[in-house]
PDB file of C-alpha atoms in Angstrom:
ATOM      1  CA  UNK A1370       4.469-101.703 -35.456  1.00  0.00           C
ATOM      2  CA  UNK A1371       4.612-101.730 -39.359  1.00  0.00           C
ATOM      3  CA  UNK A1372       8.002-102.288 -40.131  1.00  0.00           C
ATOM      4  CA  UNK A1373       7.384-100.717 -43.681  1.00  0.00           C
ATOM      5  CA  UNK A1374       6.285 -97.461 -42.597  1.00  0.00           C
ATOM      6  CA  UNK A1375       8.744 -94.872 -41.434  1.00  0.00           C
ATOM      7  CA  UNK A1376       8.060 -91.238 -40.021  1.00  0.00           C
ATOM      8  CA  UNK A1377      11.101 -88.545 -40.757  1.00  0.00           C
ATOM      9  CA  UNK A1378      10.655 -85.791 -38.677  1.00  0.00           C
ATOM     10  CA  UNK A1379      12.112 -82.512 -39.713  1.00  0.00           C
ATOM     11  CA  UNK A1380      12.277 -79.817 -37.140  1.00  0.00           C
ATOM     12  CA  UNK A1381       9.899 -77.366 -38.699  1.00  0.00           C
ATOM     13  CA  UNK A1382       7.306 -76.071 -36.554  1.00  0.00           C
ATOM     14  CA  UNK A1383       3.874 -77.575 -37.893  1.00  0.00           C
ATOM     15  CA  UNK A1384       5.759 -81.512 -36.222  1.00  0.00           C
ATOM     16  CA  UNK A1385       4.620 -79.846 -32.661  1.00  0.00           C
ATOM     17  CA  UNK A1386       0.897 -80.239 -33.891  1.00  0.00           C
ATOM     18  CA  UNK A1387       1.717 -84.463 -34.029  1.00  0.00           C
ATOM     19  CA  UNK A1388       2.380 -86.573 -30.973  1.00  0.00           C
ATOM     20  CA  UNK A1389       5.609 -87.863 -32.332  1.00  0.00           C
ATOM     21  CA  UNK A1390       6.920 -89.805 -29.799  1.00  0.00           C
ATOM     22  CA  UNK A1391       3.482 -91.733 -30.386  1.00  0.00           C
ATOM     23  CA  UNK A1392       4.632 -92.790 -34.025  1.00  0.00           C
ATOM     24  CA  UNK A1393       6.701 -95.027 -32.641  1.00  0.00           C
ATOM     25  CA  UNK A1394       3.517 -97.601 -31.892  1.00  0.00           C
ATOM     26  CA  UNK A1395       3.186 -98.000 -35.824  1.00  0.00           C
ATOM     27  CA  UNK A1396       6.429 -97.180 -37.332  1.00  0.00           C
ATOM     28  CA  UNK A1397      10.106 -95.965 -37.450  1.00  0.00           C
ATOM     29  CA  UNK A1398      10.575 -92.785 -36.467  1.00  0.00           C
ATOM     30  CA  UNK A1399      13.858 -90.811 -37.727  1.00  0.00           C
ATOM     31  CA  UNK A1400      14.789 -87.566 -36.066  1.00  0.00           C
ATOM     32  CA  UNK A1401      17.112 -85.141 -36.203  1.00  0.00           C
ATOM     33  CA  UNK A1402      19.238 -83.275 -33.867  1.00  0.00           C
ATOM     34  CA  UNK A1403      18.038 -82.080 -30.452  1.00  0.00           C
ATOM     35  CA  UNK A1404      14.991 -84.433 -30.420  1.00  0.00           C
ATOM     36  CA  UNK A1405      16.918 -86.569 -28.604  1.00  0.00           C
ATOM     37  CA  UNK A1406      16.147 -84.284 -25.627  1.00  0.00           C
ATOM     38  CA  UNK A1407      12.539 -85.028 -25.858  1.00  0.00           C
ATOM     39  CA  UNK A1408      12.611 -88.735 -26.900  1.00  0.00           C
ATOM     40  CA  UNK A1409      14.600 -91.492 -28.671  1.00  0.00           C
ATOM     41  CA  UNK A1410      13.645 -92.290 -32.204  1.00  0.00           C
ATOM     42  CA  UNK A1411      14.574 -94.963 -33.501  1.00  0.00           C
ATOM     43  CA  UNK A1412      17.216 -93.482 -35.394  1.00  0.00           C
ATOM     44  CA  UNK A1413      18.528 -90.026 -35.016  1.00  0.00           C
ATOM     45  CA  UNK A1414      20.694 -88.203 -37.635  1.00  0.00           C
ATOM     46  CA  UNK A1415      22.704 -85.368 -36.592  1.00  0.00           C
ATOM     47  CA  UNK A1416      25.199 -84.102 -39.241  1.00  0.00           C
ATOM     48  CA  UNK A1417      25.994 -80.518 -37.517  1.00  0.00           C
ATOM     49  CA  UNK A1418      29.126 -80.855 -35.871  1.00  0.00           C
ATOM     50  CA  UNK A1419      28.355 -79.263 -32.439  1.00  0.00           C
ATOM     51  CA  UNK A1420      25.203 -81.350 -32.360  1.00  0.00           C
ATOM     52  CA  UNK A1421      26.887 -84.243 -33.087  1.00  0.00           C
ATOM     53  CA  UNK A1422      29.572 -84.088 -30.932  1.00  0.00           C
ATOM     54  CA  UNK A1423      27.469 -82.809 -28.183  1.00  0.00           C
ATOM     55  CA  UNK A1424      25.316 -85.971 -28.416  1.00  0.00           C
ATOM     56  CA  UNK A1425      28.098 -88.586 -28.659  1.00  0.00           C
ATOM     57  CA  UNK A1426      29.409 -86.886 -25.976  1.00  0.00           C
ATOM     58  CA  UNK A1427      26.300 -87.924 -23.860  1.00  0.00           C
ATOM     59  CA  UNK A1428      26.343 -91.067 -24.388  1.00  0.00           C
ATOM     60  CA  UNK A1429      23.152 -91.260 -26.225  1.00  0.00           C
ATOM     61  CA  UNK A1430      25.053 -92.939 -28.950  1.00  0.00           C
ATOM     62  CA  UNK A1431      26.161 -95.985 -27.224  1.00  0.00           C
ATOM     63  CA  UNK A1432      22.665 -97.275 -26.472  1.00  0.00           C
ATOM     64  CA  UNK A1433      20.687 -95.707 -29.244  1.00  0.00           C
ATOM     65  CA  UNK A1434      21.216 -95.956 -32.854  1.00  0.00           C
ATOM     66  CA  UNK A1435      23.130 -92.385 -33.750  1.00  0.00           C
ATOM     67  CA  UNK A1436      24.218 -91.522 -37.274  1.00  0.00           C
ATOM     68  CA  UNK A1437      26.427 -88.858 -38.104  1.00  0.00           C
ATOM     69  CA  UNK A1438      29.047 -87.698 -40.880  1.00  0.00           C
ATOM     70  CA  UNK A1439      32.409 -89.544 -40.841  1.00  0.00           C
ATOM     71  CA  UNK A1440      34.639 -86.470 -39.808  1.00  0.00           C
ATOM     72  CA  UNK A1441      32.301 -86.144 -36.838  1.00  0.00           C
ATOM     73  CA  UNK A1442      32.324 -89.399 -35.403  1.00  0.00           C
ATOM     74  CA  UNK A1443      34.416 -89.761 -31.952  1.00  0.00           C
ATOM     75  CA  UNK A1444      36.126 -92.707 -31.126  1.00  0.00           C
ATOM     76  CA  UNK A1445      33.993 -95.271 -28.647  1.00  0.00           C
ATOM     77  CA  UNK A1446      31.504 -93.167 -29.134  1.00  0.00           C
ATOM     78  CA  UNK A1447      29.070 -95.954 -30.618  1.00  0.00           C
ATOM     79  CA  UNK A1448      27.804 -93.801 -33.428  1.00  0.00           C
ATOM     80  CA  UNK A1449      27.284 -95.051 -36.970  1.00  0.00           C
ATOM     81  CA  UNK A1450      28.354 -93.173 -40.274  1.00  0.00           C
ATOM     82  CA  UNK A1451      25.982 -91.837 -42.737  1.00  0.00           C
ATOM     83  CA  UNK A1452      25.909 -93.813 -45.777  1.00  0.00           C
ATOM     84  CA  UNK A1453      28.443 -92.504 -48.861  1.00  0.00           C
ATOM     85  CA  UNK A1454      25.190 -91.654 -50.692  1.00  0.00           C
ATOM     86  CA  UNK A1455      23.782 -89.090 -48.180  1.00  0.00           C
ATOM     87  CA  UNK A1456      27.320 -88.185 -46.596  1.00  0.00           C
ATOM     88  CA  UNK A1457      27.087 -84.285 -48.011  1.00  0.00           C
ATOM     89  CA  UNK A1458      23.098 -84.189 -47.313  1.00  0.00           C
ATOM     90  CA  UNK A1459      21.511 -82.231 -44.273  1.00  0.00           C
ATOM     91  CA  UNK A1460      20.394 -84.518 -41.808  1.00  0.00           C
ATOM     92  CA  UNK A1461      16.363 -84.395 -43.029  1.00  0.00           C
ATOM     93  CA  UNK A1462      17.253 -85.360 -46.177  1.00  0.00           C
ATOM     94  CA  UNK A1463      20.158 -87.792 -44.919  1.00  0.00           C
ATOM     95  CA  UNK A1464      17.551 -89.384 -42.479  1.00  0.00           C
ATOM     96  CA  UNK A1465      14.693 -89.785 -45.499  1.00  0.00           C
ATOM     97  CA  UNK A1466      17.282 -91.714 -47.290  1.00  0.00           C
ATOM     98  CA  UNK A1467      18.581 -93.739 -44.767  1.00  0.00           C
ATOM     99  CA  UNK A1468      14.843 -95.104 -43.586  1.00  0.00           C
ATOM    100  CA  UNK A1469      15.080 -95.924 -47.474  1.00  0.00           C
ATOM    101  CA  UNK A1470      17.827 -97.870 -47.123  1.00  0.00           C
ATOM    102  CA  UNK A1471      16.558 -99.784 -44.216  1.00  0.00           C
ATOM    103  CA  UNK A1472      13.820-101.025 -46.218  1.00  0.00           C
ATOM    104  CA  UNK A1473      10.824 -98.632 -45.443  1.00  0.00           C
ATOM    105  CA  UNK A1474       8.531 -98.650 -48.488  1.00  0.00           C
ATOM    106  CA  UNK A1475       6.134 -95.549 -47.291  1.00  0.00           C
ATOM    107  CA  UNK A1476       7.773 -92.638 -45.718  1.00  0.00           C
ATOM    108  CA  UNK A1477       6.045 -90.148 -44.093  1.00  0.00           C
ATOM    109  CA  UNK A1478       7.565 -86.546 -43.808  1.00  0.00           C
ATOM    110  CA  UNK A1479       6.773 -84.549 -41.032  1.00  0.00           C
ATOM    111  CA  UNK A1480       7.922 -81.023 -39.976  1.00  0.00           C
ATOM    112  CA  UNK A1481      10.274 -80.672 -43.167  1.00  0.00           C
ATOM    113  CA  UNK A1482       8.449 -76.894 -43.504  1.00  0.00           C
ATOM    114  CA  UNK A1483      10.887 -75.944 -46.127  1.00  0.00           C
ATOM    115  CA  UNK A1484       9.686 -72.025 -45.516  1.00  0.00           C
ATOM    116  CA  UNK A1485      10.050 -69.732 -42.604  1.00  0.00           C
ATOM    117  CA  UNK A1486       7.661 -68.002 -40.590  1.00  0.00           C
ATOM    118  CA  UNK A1487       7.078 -64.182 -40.360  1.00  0.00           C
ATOM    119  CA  UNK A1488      10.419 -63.789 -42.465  1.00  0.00           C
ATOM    120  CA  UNK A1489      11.743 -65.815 -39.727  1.00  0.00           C
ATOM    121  CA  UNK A1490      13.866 -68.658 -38.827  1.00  0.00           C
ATOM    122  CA  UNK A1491      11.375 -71.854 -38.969  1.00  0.00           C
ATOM    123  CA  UNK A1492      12.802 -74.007 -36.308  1.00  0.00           C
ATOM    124  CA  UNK A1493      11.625 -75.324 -33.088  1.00  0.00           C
ATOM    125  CA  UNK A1494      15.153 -75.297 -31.648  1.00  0.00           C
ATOM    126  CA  UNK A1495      16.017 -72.191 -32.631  1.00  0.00           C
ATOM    127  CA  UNK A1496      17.904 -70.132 -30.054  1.00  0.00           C
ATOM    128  CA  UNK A1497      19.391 -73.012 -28.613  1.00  0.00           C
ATOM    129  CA  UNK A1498      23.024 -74.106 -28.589  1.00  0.00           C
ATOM    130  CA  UNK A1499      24.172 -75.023 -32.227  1.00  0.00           C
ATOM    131  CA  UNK A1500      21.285 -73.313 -33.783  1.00  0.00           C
ATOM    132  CA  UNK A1501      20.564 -69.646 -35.317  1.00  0.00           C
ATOM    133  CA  UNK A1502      18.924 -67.382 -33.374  1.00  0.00           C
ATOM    134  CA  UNK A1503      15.153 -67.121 -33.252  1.00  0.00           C
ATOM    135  CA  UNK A1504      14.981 -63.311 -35.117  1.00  0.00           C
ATOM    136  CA  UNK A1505      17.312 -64.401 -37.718  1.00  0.00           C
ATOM    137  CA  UNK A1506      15.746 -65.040 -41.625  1.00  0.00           C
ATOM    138  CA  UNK A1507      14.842 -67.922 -42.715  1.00  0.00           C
ATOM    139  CA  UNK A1508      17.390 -70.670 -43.871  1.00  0.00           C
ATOM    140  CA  UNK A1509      17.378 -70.965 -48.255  1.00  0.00           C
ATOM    141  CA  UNK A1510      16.030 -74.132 -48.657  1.00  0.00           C
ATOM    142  CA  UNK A1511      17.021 -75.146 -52.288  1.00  0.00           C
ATOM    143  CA  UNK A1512      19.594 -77.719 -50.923  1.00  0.00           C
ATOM    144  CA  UNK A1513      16.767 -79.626 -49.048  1.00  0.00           C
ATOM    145  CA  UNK A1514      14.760 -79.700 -52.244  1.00  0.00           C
ATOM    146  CA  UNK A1515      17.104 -80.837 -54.567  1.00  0.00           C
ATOM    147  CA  UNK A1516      18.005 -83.496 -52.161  1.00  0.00           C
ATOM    148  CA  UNK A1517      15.019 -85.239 -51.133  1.00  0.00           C
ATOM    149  CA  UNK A1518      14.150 -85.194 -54.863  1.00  0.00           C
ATOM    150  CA  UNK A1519      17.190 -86.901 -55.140  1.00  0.00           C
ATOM    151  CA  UNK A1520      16.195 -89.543 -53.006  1.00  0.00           C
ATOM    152  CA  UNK A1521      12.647 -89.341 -53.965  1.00  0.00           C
ATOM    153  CA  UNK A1522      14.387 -90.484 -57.826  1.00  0.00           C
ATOM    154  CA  UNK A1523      16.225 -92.957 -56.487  1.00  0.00           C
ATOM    155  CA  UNK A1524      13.588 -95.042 -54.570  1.00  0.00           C
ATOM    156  CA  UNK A1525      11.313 -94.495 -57.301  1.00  0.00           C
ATOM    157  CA  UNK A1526       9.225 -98.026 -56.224  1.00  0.00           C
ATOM    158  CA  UNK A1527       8.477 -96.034 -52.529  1.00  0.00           C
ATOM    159  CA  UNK A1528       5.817 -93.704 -51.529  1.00  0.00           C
ATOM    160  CA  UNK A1529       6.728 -90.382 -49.959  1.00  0.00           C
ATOM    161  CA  UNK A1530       3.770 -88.945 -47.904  1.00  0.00           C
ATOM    162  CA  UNK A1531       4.682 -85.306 -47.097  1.00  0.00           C
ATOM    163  CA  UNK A1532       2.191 -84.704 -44.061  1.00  0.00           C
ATOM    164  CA  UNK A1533       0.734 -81.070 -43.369  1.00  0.00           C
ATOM    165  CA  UNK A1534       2.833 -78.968 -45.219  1.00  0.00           C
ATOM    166  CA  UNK A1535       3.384 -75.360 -43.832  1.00  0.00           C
ATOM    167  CA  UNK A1536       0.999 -72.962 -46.239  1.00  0.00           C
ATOM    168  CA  UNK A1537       0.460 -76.228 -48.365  1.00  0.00           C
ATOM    169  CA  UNK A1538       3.867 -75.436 -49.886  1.00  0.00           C
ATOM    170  CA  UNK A1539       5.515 -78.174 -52.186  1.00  0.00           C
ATOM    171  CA  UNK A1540       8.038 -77.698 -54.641  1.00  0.00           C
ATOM    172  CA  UNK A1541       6.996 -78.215 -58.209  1.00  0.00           C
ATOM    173  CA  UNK A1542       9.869 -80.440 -58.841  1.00  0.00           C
ATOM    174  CA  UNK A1543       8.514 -82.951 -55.766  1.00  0.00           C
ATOM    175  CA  UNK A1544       5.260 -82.323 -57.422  1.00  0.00           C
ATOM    176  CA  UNK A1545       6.987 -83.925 -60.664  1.00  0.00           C
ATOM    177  CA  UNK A1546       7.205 -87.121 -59.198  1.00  0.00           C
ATOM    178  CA  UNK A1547       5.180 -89.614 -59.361  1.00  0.00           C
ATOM    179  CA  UNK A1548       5.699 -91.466 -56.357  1.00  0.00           C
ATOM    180  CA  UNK A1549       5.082 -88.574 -53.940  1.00  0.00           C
ATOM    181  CA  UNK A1550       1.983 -87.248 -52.269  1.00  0.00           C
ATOM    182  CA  UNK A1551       0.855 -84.637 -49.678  1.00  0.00           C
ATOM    183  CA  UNK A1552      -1.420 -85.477 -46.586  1.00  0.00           C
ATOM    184  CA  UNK A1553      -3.476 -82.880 -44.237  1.00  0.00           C
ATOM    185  CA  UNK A1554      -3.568 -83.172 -40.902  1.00  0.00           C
ATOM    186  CA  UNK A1555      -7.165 -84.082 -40.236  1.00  0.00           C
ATOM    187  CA  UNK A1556      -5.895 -87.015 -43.217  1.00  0.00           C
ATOM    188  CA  UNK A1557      -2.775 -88.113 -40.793  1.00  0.00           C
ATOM    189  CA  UNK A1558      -4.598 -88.536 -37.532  1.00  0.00           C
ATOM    190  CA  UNK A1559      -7.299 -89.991 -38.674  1.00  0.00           C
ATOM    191  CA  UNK A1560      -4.683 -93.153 -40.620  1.00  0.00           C
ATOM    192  CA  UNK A1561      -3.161 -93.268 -37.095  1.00  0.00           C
ATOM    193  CA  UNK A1562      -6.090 -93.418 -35.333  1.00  0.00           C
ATOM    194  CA  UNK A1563      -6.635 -96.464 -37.865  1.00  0.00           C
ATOM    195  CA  UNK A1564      -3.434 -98.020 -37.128  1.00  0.00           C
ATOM    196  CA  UNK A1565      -4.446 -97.483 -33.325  1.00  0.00           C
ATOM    197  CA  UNK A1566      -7.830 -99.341 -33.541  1.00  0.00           C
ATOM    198  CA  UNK A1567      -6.351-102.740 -35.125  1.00  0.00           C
ATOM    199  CA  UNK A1568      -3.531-102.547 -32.936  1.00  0.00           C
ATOM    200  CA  UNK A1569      -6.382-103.181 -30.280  1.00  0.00           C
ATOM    201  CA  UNK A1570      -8.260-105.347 -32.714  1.00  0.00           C
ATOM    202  CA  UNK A1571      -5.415-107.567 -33.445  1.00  0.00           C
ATOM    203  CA  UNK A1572      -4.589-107.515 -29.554  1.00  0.00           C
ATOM    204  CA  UNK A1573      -7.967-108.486 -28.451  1.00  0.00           C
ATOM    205  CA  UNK A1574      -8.107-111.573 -31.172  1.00  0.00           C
TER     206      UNK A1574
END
């Protein structure tokens, strides 16, 4: 695992074309919300109330590594507080920053869709407890901009890889920046199927 590299994982629905549970062979992977149903990254950021407290309340916090917002955290729960900087953030952009933080230098973002579908809600969970309903529109997504661009300014010395974008949509003012880049899918798979083969090379040395 390359201890530089970090995937954040919005929930957007062009992540459920990537095996992300497999990310974890070459990378951090930060997630948000209800992923902990399907796997444990290795950090999940939940800053939703009823998500958060639903997870503490598991006890997925006490043996995984859990952030969430300060008024949310429950006693015992073993949960860890989002950092000052990224306290007011959603948790995509909270999770970018924190991987930041934690000393990843190229940070892959996956699922962070930005637009809807159809006029519709674009989230995997959707319809689930805690989240909108599937036939809802689609959430305004200036916040989420503004906010990884924040971050993206801040760690101006790290690469930000935004991988398959839904319609090829980027924001101008992430275009602005000259530390951030956008990745196709055939691009993605075929740097992880790099990763994969010295894995085996390095293994078989």
């Amino acid at each position: 695992m390359n201890k530089e590299i970090a995937f954040v994982l919005g929930n957007g629905i062009t992540r459920l074309q990537i095996n992300c549970k497999d990310l974890l062979n070459y990378g951090y992977v930060y997630g948000c919300n209800r992923i902990y149903q399907e796997f444990a990254p290795s950090v999940l950021v939940s800053t939703d109330p009823g998500m958060a407290e639903e997870i503490q309340d598991t006890g997925y916090s006490s043996s995984n590594i859990h952030y969430v917002r300060e008024q949310y955290k429950k006693q015992g729960s073993g949960s860890h507080i989002i950092p000052n900087d990224y306290h007011g953030m959603s948790s995509g952009p909270a999770a970018l920053g924190i991987a930041c933080d934690n000393f990843c230098n190229y940070l892959y973002i996956i699922g962070m869709d930005l637009k809807g579908v159809n006029n519709k809600i674009n989230n995997i969970y959707a319809g689930t407890k805690h989240y909108r309903e599937k036939d809802v529109e689609p959430t305004v997504f200036d916040n989420w901009v503004n906010q990884i661009e924040f971050i993206m300014n801040k760690y101006k010395n790290k690469r930000f890889i935004h991988v398959n974008p839904l319609d090829n949509f980027t924001p101008d003012v992430w275009r602005n920046c000259d530390n951030y880049e956008m990745m196709n899918l055939t691009e993605f798979k075929l740097l992880i199927n790099n990763m994969h083969n010295r894995i085996l090379t390095h293994e078989s040395n």
